[in-house]
Tab-separated table of C-alpha atoms in Angstrom:
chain	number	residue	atom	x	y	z
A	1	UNK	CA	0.000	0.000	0.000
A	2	UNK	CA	1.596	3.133	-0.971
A	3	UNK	CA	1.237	5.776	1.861
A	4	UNK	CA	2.325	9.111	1.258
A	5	UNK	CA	4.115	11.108	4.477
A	6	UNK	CA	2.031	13.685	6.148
A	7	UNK	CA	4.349	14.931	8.514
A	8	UNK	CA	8.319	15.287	8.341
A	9	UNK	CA	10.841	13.831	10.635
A	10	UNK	CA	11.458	17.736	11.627
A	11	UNK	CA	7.358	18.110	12.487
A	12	UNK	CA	8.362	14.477	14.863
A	13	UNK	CA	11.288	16.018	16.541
A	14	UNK	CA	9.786	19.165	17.212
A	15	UNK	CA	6.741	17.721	18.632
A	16	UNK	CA	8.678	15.815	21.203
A	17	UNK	CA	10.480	18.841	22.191
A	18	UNK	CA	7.523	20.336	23.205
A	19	UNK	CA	6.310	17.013	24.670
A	20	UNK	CA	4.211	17.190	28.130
A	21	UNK	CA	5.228	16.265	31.535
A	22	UNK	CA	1.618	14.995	32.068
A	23	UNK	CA	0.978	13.088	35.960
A	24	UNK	CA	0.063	9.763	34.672
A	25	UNK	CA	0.985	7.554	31.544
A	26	UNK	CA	-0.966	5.643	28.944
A	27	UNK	CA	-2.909	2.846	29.452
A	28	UNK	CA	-4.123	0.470	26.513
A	29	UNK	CA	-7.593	-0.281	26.639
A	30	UNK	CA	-9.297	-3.966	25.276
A	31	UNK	CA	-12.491	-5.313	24.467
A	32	UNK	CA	-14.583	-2.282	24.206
A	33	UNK	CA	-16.803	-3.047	21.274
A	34	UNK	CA	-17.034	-3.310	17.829
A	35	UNK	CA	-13.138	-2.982	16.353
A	36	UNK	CA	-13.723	-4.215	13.028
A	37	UNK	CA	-9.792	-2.637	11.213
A	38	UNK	CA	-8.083	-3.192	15.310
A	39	UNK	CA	-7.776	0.208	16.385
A	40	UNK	CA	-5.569	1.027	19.506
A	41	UNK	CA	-7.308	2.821	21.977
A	42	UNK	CA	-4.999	3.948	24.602
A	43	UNK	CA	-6.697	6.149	27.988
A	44	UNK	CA	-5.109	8.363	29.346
A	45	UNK	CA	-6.790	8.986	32.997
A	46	UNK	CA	-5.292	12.129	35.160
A	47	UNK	CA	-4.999	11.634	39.123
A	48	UNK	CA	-7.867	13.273	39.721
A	49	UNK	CA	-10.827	12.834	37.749
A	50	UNK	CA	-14.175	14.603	37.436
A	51	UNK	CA	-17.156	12.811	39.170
A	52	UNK	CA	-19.001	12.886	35.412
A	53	UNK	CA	-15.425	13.831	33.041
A	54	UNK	CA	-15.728	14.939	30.070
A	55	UNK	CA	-13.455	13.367	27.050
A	56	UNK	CA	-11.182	14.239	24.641
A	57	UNK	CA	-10.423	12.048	21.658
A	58	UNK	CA	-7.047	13.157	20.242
A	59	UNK	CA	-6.120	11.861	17.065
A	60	UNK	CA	-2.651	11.665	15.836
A	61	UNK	CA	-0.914	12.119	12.156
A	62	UNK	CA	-0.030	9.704	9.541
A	63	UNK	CA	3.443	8.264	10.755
A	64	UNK	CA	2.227	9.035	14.575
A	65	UNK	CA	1.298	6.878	16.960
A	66	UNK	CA	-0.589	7.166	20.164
A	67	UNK	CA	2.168	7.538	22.093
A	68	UNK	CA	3.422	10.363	19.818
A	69	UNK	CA	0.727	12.491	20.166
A	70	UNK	CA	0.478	12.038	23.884
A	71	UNK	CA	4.118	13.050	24.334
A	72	UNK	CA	4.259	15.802	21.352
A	73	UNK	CA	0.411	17.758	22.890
A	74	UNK	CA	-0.422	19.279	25.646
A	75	UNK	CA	-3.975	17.498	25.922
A	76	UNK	CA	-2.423	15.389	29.376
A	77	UNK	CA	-1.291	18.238	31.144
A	78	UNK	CA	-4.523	20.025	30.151
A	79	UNK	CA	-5.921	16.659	31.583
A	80	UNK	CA	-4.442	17.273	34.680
A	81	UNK	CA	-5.689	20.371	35.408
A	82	UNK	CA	-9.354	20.218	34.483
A	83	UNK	CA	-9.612	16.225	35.106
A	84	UNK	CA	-11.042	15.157	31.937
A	85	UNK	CA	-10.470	12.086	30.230
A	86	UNK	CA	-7.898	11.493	26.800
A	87	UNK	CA	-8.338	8.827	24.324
A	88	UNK	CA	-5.347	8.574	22.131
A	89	UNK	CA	-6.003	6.288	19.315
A	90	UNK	CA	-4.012	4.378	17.262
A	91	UNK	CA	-4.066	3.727	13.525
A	92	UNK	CA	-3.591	0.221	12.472
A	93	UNK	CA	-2.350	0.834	9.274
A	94	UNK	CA	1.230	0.041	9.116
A	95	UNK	CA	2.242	3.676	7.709
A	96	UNK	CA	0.043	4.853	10.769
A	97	UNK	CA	-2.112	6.474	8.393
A	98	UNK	CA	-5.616	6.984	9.035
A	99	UNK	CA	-8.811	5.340	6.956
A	100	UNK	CA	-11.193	8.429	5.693
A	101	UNK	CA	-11.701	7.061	2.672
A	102	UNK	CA	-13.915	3.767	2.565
A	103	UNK	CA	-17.215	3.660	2.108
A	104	UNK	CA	-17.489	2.040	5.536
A	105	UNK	CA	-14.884	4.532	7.751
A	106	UNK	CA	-17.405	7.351	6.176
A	107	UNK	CA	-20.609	5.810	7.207
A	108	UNK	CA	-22.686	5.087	10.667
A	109	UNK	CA	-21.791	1.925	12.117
A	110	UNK	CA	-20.326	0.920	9.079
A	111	UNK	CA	-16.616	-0.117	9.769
A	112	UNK	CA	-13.765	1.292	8.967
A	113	UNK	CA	-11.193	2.878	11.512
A	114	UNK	CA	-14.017	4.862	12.629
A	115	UNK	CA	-16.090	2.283	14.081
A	116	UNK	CA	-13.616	1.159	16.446
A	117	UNK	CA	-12.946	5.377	17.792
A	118	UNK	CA	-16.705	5.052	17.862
A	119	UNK	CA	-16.934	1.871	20.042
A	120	UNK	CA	-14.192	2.991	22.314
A	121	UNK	CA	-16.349	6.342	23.175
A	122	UNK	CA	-19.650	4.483	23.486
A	123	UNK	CA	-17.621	2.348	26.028
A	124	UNK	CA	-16.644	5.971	28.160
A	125	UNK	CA	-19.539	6.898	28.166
A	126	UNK	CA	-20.819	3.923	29.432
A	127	UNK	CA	-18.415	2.307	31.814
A	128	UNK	CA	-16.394	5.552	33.010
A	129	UNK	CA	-19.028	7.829	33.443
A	130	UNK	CA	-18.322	9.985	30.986
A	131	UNK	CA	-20.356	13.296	30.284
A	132	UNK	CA	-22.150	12.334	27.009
A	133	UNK	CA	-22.464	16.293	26.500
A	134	UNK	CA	-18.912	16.837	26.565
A	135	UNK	CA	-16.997	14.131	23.979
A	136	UNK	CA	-15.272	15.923	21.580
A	137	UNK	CA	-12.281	14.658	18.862
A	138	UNK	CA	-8.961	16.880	17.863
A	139	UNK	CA	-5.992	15.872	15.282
A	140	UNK	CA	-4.017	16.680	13.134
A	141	UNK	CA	-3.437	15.623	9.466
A	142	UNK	CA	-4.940	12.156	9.135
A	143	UNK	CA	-6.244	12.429	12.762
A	144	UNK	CA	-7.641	15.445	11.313
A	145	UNK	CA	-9.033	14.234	8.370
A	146	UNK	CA	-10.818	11.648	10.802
A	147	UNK	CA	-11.570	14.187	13.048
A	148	UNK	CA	-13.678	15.155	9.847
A	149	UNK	CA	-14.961	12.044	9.534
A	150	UNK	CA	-16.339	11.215	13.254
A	151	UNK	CA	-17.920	14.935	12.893
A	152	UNK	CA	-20.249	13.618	9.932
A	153	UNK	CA	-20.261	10.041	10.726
A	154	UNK	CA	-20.841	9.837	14.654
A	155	UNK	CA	-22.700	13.039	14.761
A	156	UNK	CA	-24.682	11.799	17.476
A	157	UNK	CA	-21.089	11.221	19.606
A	158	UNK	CA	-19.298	14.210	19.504
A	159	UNK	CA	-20.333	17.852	20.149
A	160	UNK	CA	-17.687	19.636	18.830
A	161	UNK	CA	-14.406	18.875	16.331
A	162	UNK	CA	-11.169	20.528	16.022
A	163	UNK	CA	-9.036	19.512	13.122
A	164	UNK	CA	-5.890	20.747	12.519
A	165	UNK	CA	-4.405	20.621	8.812
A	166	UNK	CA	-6.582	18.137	7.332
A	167	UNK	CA	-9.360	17.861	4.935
A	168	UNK	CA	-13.155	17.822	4.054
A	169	UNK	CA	-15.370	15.077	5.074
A	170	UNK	CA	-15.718	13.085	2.650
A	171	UNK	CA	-12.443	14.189	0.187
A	172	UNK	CA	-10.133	11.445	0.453
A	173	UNK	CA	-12.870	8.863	-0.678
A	174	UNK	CA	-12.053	6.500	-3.083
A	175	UNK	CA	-10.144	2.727	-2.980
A	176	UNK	CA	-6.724	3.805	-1.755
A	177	UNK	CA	-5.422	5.485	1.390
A	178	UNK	CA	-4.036	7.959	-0.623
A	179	UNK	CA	-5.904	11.181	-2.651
A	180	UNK	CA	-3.830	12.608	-4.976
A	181	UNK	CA	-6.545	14.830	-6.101
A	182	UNK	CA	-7.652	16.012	-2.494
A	183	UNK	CA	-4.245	16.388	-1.424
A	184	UNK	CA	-2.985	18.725	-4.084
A	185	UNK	CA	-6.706	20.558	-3.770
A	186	UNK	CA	-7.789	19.835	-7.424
A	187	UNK	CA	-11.223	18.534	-5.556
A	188	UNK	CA	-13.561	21.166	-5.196
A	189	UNK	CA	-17.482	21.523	-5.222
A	190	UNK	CA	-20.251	23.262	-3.945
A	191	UNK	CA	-21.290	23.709	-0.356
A	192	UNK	CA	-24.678	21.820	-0.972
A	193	UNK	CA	-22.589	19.111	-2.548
A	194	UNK	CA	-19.954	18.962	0.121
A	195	UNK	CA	-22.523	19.577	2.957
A	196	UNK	CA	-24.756	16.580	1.393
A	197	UNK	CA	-21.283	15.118	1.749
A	198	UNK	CA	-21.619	14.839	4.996
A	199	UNK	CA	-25.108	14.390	5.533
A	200	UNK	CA	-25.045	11.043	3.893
A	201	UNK	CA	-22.386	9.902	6.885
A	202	UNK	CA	-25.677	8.854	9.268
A	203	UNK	CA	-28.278	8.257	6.590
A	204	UNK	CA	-31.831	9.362	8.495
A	205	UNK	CA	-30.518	11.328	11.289
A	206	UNK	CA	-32.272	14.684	12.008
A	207	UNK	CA	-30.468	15.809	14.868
A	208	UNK	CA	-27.322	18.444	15.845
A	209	UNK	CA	-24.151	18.169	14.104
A	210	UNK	CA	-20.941	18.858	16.004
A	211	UNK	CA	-19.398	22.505	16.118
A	212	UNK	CA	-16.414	22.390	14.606
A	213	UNK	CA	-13.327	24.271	13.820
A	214	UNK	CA	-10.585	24.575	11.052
A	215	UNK	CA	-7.190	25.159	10.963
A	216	UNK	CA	-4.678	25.414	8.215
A	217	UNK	CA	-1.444	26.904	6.926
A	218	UNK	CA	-1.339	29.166	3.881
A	219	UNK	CA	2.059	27.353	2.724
A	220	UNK	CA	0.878	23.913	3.569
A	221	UNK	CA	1.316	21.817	0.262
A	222	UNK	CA	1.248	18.383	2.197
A	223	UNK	CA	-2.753	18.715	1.915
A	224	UNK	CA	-2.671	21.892	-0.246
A	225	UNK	CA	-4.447	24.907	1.788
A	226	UNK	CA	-7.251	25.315	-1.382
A	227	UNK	CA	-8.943	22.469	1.024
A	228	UNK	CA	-9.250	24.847	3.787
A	229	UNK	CA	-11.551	26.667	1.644
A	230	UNK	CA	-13.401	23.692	0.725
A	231	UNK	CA	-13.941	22.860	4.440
A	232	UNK	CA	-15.191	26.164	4.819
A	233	UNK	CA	-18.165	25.306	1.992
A	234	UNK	CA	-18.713	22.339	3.489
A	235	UNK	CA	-19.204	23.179	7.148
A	236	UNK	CA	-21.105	26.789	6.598
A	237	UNK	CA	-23.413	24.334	4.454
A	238	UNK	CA	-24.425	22.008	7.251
A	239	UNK	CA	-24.760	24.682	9.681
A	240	UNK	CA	-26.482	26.810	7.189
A	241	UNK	CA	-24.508	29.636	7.270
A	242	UNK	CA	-23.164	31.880	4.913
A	243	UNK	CA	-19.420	31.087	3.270
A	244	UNK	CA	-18.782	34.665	4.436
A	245	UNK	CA	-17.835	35.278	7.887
A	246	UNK	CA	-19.629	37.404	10.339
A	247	UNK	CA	-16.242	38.498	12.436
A	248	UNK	CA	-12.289	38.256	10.985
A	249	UNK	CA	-10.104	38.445	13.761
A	250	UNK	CA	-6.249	39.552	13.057
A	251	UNK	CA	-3.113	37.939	14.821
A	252	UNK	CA	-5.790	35.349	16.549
A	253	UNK	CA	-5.298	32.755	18.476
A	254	UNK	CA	-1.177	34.398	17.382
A	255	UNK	CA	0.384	36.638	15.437
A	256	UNK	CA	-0.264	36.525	11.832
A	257	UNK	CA	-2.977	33.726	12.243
A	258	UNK	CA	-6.598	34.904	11.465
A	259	UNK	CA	-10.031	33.884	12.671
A	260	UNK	CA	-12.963	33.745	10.871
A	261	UNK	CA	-16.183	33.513	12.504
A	262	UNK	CA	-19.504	31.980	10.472
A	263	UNK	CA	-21.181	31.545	13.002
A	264	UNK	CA	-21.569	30.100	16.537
A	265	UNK	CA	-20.820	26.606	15.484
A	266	UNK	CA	-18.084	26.930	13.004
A	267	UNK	CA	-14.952	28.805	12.462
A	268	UNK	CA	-11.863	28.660	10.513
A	269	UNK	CA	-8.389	30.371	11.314
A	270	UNK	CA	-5.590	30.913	8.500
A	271	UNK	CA	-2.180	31.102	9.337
A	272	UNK	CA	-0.206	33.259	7.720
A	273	UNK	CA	3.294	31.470	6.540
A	274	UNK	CA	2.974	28.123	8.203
A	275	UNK	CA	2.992	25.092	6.462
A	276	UNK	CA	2.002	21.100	7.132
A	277	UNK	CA	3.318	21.076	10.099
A	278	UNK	CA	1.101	23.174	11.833
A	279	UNK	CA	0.970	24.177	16.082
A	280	UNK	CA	-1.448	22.460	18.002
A	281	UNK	CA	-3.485	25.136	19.948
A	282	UNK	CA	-4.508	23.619	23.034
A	283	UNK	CA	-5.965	25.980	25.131
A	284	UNK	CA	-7.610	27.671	22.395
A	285	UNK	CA	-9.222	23.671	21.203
A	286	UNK	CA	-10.596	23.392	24.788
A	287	UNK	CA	-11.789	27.071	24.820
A	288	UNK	CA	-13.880	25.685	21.329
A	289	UNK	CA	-14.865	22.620	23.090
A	290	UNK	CA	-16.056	24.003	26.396
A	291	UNK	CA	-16.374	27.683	25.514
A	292	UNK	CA	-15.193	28.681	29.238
A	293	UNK	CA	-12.138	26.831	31.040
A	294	UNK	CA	-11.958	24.884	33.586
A	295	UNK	CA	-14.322	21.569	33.020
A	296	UNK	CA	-17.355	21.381	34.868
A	297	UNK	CA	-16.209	18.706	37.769
């Protein structure tokens, strides 16, 4: 299988420079359901945990591993702090790559890599207590491309997505792991057709779709930045907003990023001269997921 590298060996060093010193290590976690592709799911559970947490699924890139993005984010300490719960998956893809593109990974109880993320969150929710409210998914590149793809899929599971660098739901479908098309941003389409996109991940639901936010560089040719437009039609076309923004925000969450607002479930931010391998934002992801820090305990 021919997997193409989303992140450089300088993105991997860097991140475990700015690794965490988080309280507690991971812990793999078995038998939790459906696991159709054998998904890792590893927990990671702080010392002290909220009475009803809420969870974080953080998704790591192609050529990551669990372990990788546990020691390269924040998330952990973050953990720590507000005593939520982190589920780290793990791709079982031997390039560590992610599946968004079958037919099953993109639909409801379907299969895929998805399924298995899916089961593992069910499983919180049901044997740790977890706030069903308050599950929400993060990543970056593949992780969040499949951040993308729990957002349409599991709509119904998560409340809110962050997904750094990736692409639209729905844009790396097809019979290999690999889009050339997507990736270089020669895919584009309407917002009806890339909302429908991602209405047809739960076939018959009717209810809320996650609130979800963008993120990509302007130099990023990895997973060219013409899909950060694209993910802007899609998402203002499931919220039903318009593909202009209602508040631009300079040098936000940093200098030279900027913000743009669509509405109170969606926004996007640009930054300016950054490429693939893009910062994770922590605080400002759990400011998005919670809008007001610290969890509820």
């Amino acid at each position: 299988m021919f997997v193409r590298p989303l992140l450089t060996f300088l993105t991997v060093a860097a991140l475990t420079v700015l690794g965490n010193a988080a309280a507690s290590q991971l812990q793999q976690v078995t038998n939790f359901g459906s696991n159709p592709t054998n998904v890792g799911i590893f927990l990671y559970r702080p010392p002290n945990v909220a009475a009803s947490p809420a969870l974080i699924v953080a998704i790591h890139y192609c050529q990551g591993t669990a372990q990788a993005y546990f020691s390269g984010t924040q998330y952990a300490n973050l953990a720590d702090q507000h005593g939520f719960l982190v589920i780290y998956p793990d791709a079982p893809d031997s390039g560590g790559c992610w599946d968004v593109h079958t037919t099953a990974t993109l639909t409801h109880d379907s299969g895929g890599d998805s399924l298995g993320i899916a089961s593992a969150v069910r499983y919180a929710i049901a044997n740790w207590n977890v706030d069903p409210n308050r599950v929400f998914a993060t990543g970056t590149s593949s992780g969040a491309m499949m951040t993308n793809v729990l957002a349409g899929a599991y709509p119904d599971l998560f409340k809110a997505g962050s997904a750094f660098a990736g692409v639209p739901y729905g844009c790396f479908a097809g019979p290999n792991l690999w889009n050339s098309a997507c990736a270089t941003g020669t895919i584009s389409k309407t917002p009806q057709e890339w909302g429908d996109l991602v209405r047809s991940g739960y076939p018959g639901y009717t209810g809320a779709y996650p609130k979800m936010q963008i993120w990509q560089g302007t130099l990023d040719t990895t997973l060219n930045y013409a899909n950060f437009a694209e993910g802007i039609k899609q998402w203002t076309n499931v919220f039903g907003y318009s593909t202009t923004p209602i508040s631009v925000t300079s040098n936000s969450p940093i200098p030279n990023w900027t913000r743009s607002v669509y509405g109170p479930n969606f926004q996007a931010i640009s930054a300016a001269g950054i490429d693939h391998n893009i910062p994770t934002q922590e605080n400002d992801v759990l400011a998005w997921f919670v809008e007001q820090v610290p969890f509820l305990s």
